[in-house]
mmCIF file of C-alpha atoms in Angstrom:
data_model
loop_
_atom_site.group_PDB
_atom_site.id
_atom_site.type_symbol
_atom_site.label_atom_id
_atom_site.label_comp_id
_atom_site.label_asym_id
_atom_site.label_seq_id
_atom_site.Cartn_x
_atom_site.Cartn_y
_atom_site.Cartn_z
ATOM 1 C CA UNK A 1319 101.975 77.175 110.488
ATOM 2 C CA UNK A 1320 102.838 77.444 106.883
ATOM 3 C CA UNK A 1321 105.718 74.827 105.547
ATOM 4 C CA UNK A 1322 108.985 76.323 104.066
ATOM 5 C CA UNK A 1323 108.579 74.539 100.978
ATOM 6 C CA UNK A 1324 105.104 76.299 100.150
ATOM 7 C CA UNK A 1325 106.201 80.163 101.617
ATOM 8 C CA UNK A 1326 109.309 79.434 99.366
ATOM 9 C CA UNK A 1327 106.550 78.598 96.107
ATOM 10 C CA UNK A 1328 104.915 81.676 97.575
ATOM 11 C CA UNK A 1329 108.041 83.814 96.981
ATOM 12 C CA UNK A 1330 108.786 81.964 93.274
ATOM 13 C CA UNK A 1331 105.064 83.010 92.247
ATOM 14 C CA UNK A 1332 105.456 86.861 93.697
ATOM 15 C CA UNK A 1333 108.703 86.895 91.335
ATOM 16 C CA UNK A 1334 107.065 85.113 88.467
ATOM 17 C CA UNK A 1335 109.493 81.973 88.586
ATOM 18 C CA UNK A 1336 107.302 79.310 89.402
ATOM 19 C CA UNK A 1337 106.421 76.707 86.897
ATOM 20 C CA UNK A 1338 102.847 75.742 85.642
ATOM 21 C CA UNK A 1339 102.820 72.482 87.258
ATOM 22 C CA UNK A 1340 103.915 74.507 90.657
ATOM 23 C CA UNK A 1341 101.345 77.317 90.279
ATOM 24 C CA UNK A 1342 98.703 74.611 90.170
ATOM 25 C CA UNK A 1343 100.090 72.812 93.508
ATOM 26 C CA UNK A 1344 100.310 75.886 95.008
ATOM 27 C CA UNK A 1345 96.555 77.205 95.230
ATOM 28 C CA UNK A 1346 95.539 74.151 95.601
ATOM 29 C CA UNK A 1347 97.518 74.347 98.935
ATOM 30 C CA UNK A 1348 96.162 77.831 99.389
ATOM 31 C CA UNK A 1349 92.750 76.967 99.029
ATOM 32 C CA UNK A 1350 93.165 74.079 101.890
ATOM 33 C CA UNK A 1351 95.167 76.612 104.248
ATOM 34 C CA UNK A 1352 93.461 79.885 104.788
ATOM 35 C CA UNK A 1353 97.418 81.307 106.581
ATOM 36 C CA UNK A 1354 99.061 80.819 103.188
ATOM 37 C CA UNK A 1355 96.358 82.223 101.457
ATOM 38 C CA UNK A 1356 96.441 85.238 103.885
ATOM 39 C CA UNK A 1357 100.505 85.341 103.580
ATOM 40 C CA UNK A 1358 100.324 84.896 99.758
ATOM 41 C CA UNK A 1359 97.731 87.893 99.746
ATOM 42 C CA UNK A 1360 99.685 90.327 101.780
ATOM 43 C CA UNK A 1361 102.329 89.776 99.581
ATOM 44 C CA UNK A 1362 101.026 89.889 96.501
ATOM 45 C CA UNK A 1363 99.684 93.676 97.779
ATOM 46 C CA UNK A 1364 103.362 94.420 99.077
ATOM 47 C CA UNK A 1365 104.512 93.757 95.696
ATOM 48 C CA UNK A 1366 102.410 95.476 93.653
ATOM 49 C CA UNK A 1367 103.045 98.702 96.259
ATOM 50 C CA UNK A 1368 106.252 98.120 96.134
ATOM 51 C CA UNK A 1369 106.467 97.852 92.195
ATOM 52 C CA UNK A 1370 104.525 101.270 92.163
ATOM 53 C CA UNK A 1371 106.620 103.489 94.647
ATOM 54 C CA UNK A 1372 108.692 105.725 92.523
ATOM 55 C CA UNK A 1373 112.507 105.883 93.203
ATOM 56 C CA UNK A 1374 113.882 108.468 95.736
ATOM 57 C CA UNK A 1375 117.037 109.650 95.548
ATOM 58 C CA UNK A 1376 118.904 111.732 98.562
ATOM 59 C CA UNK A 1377 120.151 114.920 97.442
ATOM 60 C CA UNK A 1378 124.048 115.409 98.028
ATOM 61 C CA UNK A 1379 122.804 118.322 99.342
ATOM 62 C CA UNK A 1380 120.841 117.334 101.997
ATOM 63 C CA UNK A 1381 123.378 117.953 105.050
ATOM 64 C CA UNK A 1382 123.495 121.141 104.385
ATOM 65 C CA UNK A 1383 119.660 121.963 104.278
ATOM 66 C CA UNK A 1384 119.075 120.319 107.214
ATOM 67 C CA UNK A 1385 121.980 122.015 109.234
ATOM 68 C CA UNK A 1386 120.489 125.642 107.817
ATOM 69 C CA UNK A 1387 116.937 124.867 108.769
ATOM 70 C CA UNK A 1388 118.081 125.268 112.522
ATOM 71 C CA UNK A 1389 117.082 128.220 113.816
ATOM 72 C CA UNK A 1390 120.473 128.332 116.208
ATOM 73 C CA UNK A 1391 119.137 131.299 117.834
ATOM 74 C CA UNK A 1392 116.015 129.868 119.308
ATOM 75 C CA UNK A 1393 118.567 127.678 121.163
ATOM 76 C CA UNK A 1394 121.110 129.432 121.861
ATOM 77 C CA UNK A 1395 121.444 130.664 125.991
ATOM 78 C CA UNK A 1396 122.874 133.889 127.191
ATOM 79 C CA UNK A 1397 126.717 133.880 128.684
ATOM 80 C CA UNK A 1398 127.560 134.591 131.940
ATOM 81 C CA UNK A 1399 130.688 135.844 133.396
ATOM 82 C CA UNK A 1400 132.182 134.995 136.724
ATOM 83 C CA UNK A 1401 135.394 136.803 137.102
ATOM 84 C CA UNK A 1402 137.183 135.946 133.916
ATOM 85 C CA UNK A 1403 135.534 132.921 133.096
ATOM 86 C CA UNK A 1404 132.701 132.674 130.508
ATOM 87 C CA UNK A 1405 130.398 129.135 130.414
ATOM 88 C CA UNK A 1406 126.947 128.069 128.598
ATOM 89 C CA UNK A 1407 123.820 127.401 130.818
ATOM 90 C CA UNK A 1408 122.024 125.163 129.369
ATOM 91 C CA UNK A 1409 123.270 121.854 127.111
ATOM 92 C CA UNK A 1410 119.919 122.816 125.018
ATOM 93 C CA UNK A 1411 122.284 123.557 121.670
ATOM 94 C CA UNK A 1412 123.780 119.975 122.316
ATOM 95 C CA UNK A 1413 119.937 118.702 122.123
ATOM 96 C CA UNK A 1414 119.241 120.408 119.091
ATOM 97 C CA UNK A 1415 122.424 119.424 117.120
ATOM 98 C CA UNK A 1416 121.356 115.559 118.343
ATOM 99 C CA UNK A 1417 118.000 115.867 117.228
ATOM 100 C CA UNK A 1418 118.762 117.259 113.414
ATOM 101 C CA UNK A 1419 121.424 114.178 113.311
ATOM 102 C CA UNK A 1420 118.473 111.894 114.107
ATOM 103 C CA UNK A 1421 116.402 113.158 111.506
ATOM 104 C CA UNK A 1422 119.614 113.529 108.849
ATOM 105 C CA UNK A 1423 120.413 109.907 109.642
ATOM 106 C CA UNK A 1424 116.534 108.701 109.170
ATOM 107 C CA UNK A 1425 116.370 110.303 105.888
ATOM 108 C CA UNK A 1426 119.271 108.476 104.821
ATOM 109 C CA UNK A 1427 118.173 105.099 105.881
ATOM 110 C CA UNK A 1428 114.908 105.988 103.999
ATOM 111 C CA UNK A 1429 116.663 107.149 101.055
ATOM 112 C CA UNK A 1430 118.903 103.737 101.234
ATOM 113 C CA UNK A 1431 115.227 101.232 101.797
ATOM 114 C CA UNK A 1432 113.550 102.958 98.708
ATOM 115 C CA UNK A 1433 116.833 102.795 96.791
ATOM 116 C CA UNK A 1434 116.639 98.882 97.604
ATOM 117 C CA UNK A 1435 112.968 98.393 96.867
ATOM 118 C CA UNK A 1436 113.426 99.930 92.995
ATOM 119 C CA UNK A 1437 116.536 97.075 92.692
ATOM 120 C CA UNK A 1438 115.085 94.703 93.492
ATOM 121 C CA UNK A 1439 113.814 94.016 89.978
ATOM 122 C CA UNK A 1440 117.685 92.911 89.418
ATOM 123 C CA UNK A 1441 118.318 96.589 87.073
ATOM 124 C CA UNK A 1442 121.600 96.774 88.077
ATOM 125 C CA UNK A 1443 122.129 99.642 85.962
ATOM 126 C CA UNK A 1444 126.253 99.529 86.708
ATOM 127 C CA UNK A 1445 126.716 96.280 84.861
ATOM 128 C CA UNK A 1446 123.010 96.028 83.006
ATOM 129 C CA UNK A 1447 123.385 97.629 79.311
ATOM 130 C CA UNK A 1448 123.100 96.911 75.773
ATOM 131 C CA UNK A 1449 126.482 99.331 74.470
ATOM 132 C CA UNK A 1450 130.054 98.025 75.059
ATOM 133 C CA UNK A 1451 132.825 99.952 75.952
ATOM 134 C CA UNK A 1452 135.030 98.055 73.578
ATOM 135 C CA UNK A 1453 134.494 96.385 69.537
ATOM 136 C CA UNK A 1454 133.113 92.959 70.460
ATOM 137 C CA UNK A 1455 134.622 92.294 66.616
ATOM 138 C CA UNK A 1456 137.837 92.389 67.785
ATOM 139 C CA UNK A 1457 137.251 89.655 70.027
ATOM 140 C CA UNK A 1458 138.713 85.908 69.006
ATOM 141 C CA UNK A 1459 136.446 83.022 69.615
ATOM 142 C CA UNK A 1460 138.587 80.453 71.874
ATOM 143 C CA UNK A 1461 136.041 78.315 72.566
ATOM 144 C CA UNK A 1462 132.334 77.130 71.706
ATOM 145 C CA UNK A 1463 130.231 74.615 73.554
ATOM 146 C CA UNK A 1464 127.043 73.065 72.100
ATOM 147 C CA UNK A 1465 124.099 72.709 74.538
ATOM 148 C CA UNK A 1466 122.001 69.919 73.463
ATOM 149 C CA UNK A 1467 119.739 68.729 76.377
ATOM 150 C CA UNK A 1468 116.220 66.943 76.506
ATOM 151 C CA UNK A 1469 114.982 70.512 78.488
ATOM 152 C CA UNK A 1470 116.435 73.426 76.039
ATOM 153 C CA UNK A 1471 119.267 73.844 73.546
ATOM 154 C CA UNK A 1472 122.133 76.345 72.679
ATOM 155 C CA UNK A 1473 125.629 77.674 72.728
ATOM 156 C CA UNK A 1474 127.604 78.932 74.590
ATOM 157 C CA UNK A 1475 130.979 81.089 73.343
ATOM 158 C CA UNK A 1476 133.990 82.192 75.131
ATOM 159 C CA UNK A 1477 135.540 84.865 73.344
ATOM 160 C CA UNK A 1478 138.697 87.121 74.788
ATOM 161 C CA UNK A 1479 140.627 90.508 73.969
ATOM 162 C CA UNK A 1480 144.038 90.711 75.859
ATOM 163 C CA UNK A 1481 142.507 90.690 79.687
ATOM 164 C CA UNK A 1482 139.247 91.335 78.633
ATOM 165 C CA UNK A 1483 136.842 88.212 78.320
ATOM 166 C CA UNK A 1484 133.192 87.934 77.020
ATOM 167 C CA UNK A 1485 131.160 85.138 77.580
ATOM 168 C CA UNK A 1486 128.202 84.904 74.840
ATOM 169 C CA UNK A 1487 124.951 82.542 75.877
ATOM 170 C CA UNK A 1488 121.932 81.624 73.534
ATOM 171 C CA UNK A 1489 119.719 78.912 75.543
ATOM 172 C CA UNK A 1490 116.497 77.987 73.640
ATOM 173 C CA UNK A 1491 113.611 76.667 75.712
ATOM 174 C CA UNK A 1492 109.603 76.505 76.310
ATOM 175 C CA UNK A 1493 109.787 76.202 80.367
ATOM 176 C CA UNK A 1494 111.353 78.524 82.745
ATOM 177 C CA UNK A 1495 115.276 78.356 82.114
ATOM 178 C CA UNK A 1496 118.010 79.404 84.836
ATOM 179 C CA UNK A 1497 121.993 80.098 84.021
ATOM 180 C CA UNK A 1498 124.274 79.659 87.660
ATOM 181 C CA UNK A 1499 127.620 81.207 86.830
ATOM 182 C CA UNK A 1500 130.265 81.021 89.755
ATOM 183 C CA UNK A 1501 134.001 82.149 89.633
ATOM 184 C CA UNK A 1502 136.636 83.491 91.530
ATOM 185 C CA UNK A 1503 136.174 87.583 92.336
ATOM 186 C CA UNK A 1504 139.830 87.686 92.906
ATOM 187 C CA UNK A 1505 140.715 86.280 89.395
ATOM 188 C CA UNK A 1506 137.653 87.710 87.468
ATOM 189 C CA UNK A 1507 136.012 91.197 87.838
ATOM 190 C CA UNK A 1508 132.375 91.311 86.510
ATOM 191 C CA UNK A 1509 131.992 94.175 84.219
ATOM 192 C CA UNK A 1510 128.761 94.124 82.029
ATOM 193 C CA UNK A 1511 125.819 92.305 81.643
ATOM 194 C CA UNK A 1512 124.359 92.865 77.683
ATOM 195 C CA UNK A 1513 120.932 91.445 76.953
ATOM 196 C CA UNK A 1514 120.779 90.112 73.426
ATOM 197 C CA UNK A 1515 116.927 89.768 72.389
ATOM 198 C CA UNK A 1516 113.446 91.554 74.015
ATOM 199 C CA UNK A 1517 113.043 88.603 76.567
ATOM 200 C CA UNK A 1518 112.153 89.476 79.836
ATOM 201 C CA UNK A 1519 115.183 88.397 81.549
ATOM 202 C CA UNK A 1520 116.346 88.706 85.761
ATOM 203 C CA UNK A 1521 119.467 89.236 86.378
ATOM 204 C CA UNK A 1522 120.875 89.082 89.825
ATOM 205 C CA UNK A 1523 124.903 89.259 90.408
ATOM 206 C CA UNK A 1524 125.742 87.668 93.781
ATOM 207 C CA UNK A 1525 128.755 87.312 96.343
ATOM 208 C CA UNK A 1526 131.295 85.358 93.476
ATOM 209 C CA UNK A 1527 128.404 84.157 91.051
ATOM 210 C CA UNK A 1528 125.713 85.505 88.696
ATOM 211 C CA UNK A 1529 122.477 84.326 88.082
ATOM 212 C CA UNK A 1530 120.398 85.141 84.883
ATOM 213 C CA UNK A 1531 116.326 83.488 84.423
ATOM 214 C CA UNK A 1532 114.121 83.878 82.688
ATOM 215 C CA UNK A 1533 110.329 82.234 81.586
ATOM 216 C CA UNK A 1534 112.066 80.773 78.328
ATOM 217 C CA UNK A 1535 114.660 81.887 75.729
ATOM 218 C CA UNK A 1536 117.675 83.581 76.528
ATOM 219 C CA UNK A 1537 120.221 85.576 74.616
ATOM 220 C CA UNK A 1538 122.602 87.396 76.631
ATOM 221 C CA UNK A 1539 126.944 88.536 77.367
ATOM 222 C CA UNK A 1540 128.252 88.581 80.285
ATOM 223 C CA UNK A 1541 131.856 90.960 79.956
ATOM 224 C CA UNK A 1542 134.516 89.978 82.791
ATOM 225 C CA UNK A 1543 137.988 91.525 83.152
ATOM 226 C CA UNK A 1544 140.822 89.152 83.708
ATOM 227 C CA UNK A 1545 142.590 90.417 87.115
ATOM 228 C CA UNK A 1546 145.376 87.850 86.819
ATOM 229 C CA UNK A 1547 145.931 86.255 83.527
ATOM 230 C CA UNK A 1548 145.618 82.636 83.928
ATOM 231 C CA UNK A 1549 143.890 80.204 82.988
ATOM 232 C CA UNK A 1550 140.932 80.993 85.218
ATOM 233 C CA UNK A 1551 137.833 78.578 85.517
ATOM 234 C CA UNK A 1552 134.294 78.919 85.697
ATOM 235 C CA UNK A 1553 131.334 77.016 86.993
ATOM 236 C CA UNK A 1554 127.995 76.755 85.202
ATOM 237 C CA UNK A 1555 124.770 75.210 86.473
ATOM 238 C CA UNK A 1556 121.823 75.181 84.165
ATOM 239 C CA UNK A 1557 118.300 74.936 85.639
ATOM 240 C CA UNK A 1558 114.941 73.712 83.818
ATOM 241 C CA UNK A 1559 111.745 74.677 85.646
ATOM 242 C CA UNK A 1560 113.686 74.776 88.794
ATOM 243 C CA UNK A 1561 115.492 71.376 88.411
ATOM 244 C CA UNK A 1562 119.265 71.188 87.612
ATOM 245 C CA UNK A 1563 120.028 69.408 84.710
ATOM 246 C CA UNK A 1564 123.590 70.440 83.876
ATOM 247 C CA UNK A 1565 126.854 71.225 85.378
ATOM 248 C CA UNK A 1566 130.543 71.779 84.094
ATOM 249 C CA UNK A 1567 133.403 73.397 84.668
ATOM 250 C CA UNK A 1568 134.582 75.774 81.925
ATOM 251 C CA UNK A 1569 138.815 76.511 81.708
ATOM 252 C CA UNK A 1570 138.378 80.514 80.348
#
């Protein structure tokens, strides 16, 4: 039986999080336990299927296709009359009608698993994007915190326009570099996430909290809108090769 701690460092090497010094642990476990190293190999060829299956899309359409590709003849019965009274035979229209919901409802959930295979490189295209909606130069700067730690170095800005709050992150590091963001969704809306600079940088938005990696340097906004007006407060955790190193509470 493989341990948790190694099909988690399994999982971290698939999504290309795992630190040198883990990578090295990690095969040499793999080379000692030939059930990791067949779970690590079926994965690695799920994810490189998975990486290569082109995004489907279900037509809005598609009801109404598969309702008019019924031939409702071929089902139909004949009537017959008794006195004044008219009735179907056969429930074999009933059967038909069940049988194209089956296969309208299968190409849905198909449509829905491929749409959440091509996310799950974090593209988030509703809040991922590099053009504003409104003139970030018209923002005022109410607050700037240094980040000077052993593991990386930085800033990070707070900058607001009326209800509309950006928060502006440059993290500078040689090892694998997490940003934890949590806040309250009934205070804060997230809006937009902006990538600053050509790093190849994850980002994953969660149930009330945001989480942005990457294998080094990171440049990035993330755009909230204020729902209430207050002085709202965030949480930020900051990661180095998978260890936390910093937390604090931010007043927005």
């Amino acid at each position: 039986m493989i341990e948790k701690f190694y099909i988690e460092m399994i999982h971290k090497e698939i999504d290309g999080f795992i630190s040198e010094t883990e990578r090295k642990k990690l095969h040499r476990y793999l080379e000692t336990t030939s059930e990791a190293k067949k779970y690590y190999a079926q994965l690695s060829q799920t994810s490189e299927f998975l990486d290569k299956m082109p995004r489907l899309e279900a037509s809005p359409n598609i009801k109404k296709y598969v309702m008019n590709s019924i031939d409702v003849k071929r089902y139909a019965t004949s009537r017959k009359f008794f006195g004044n009274k008219s009735i179907l035979t056969k429930p074999v229209i009933k059967l038909a009608f069940a049988f194209s919901l089956g296969i309208l409802c299968g190409i849905f959930v198909y449509a829905g698993i491929l749409q959440q295979i091509s996310e799950r490189t974090a593209n988030n295209s509703d809040l991922y994007g590099s053009i504003g909606v409104i003139d970030t130069a018209k923002f005022e700067t109410v607050k700037e915190i240094p980040i000077v730690l052993p593991e990386l170095s930085g800033t990070l800005a707070v900058k607001r326009l009326g209800n509309n709050i950006d928060i502006q992150t440059i993290l500078n590091s040689q090892q694998p570099t997490e940003m934890l963001i949590e806040y309250d969704e009934s205070f804060l809306k997230l809006v937009r996430f902006t990538l600053a600079n050509s790093t190849k940088t994850f980002f994953d938005p969660g149930e009330k909290n945001v989480r942005i990696s990457s294998g080094g340097d990171m440049q990035f906004t993330l755009s909230f809108t204020d729902v209430h007006i207050e002085n709202d407060i965030i949480a930020v955790k900051l990661f180095s090769d998978g260890r936390l190193i910093d937390a604090q509470e931010i007043s927005l």
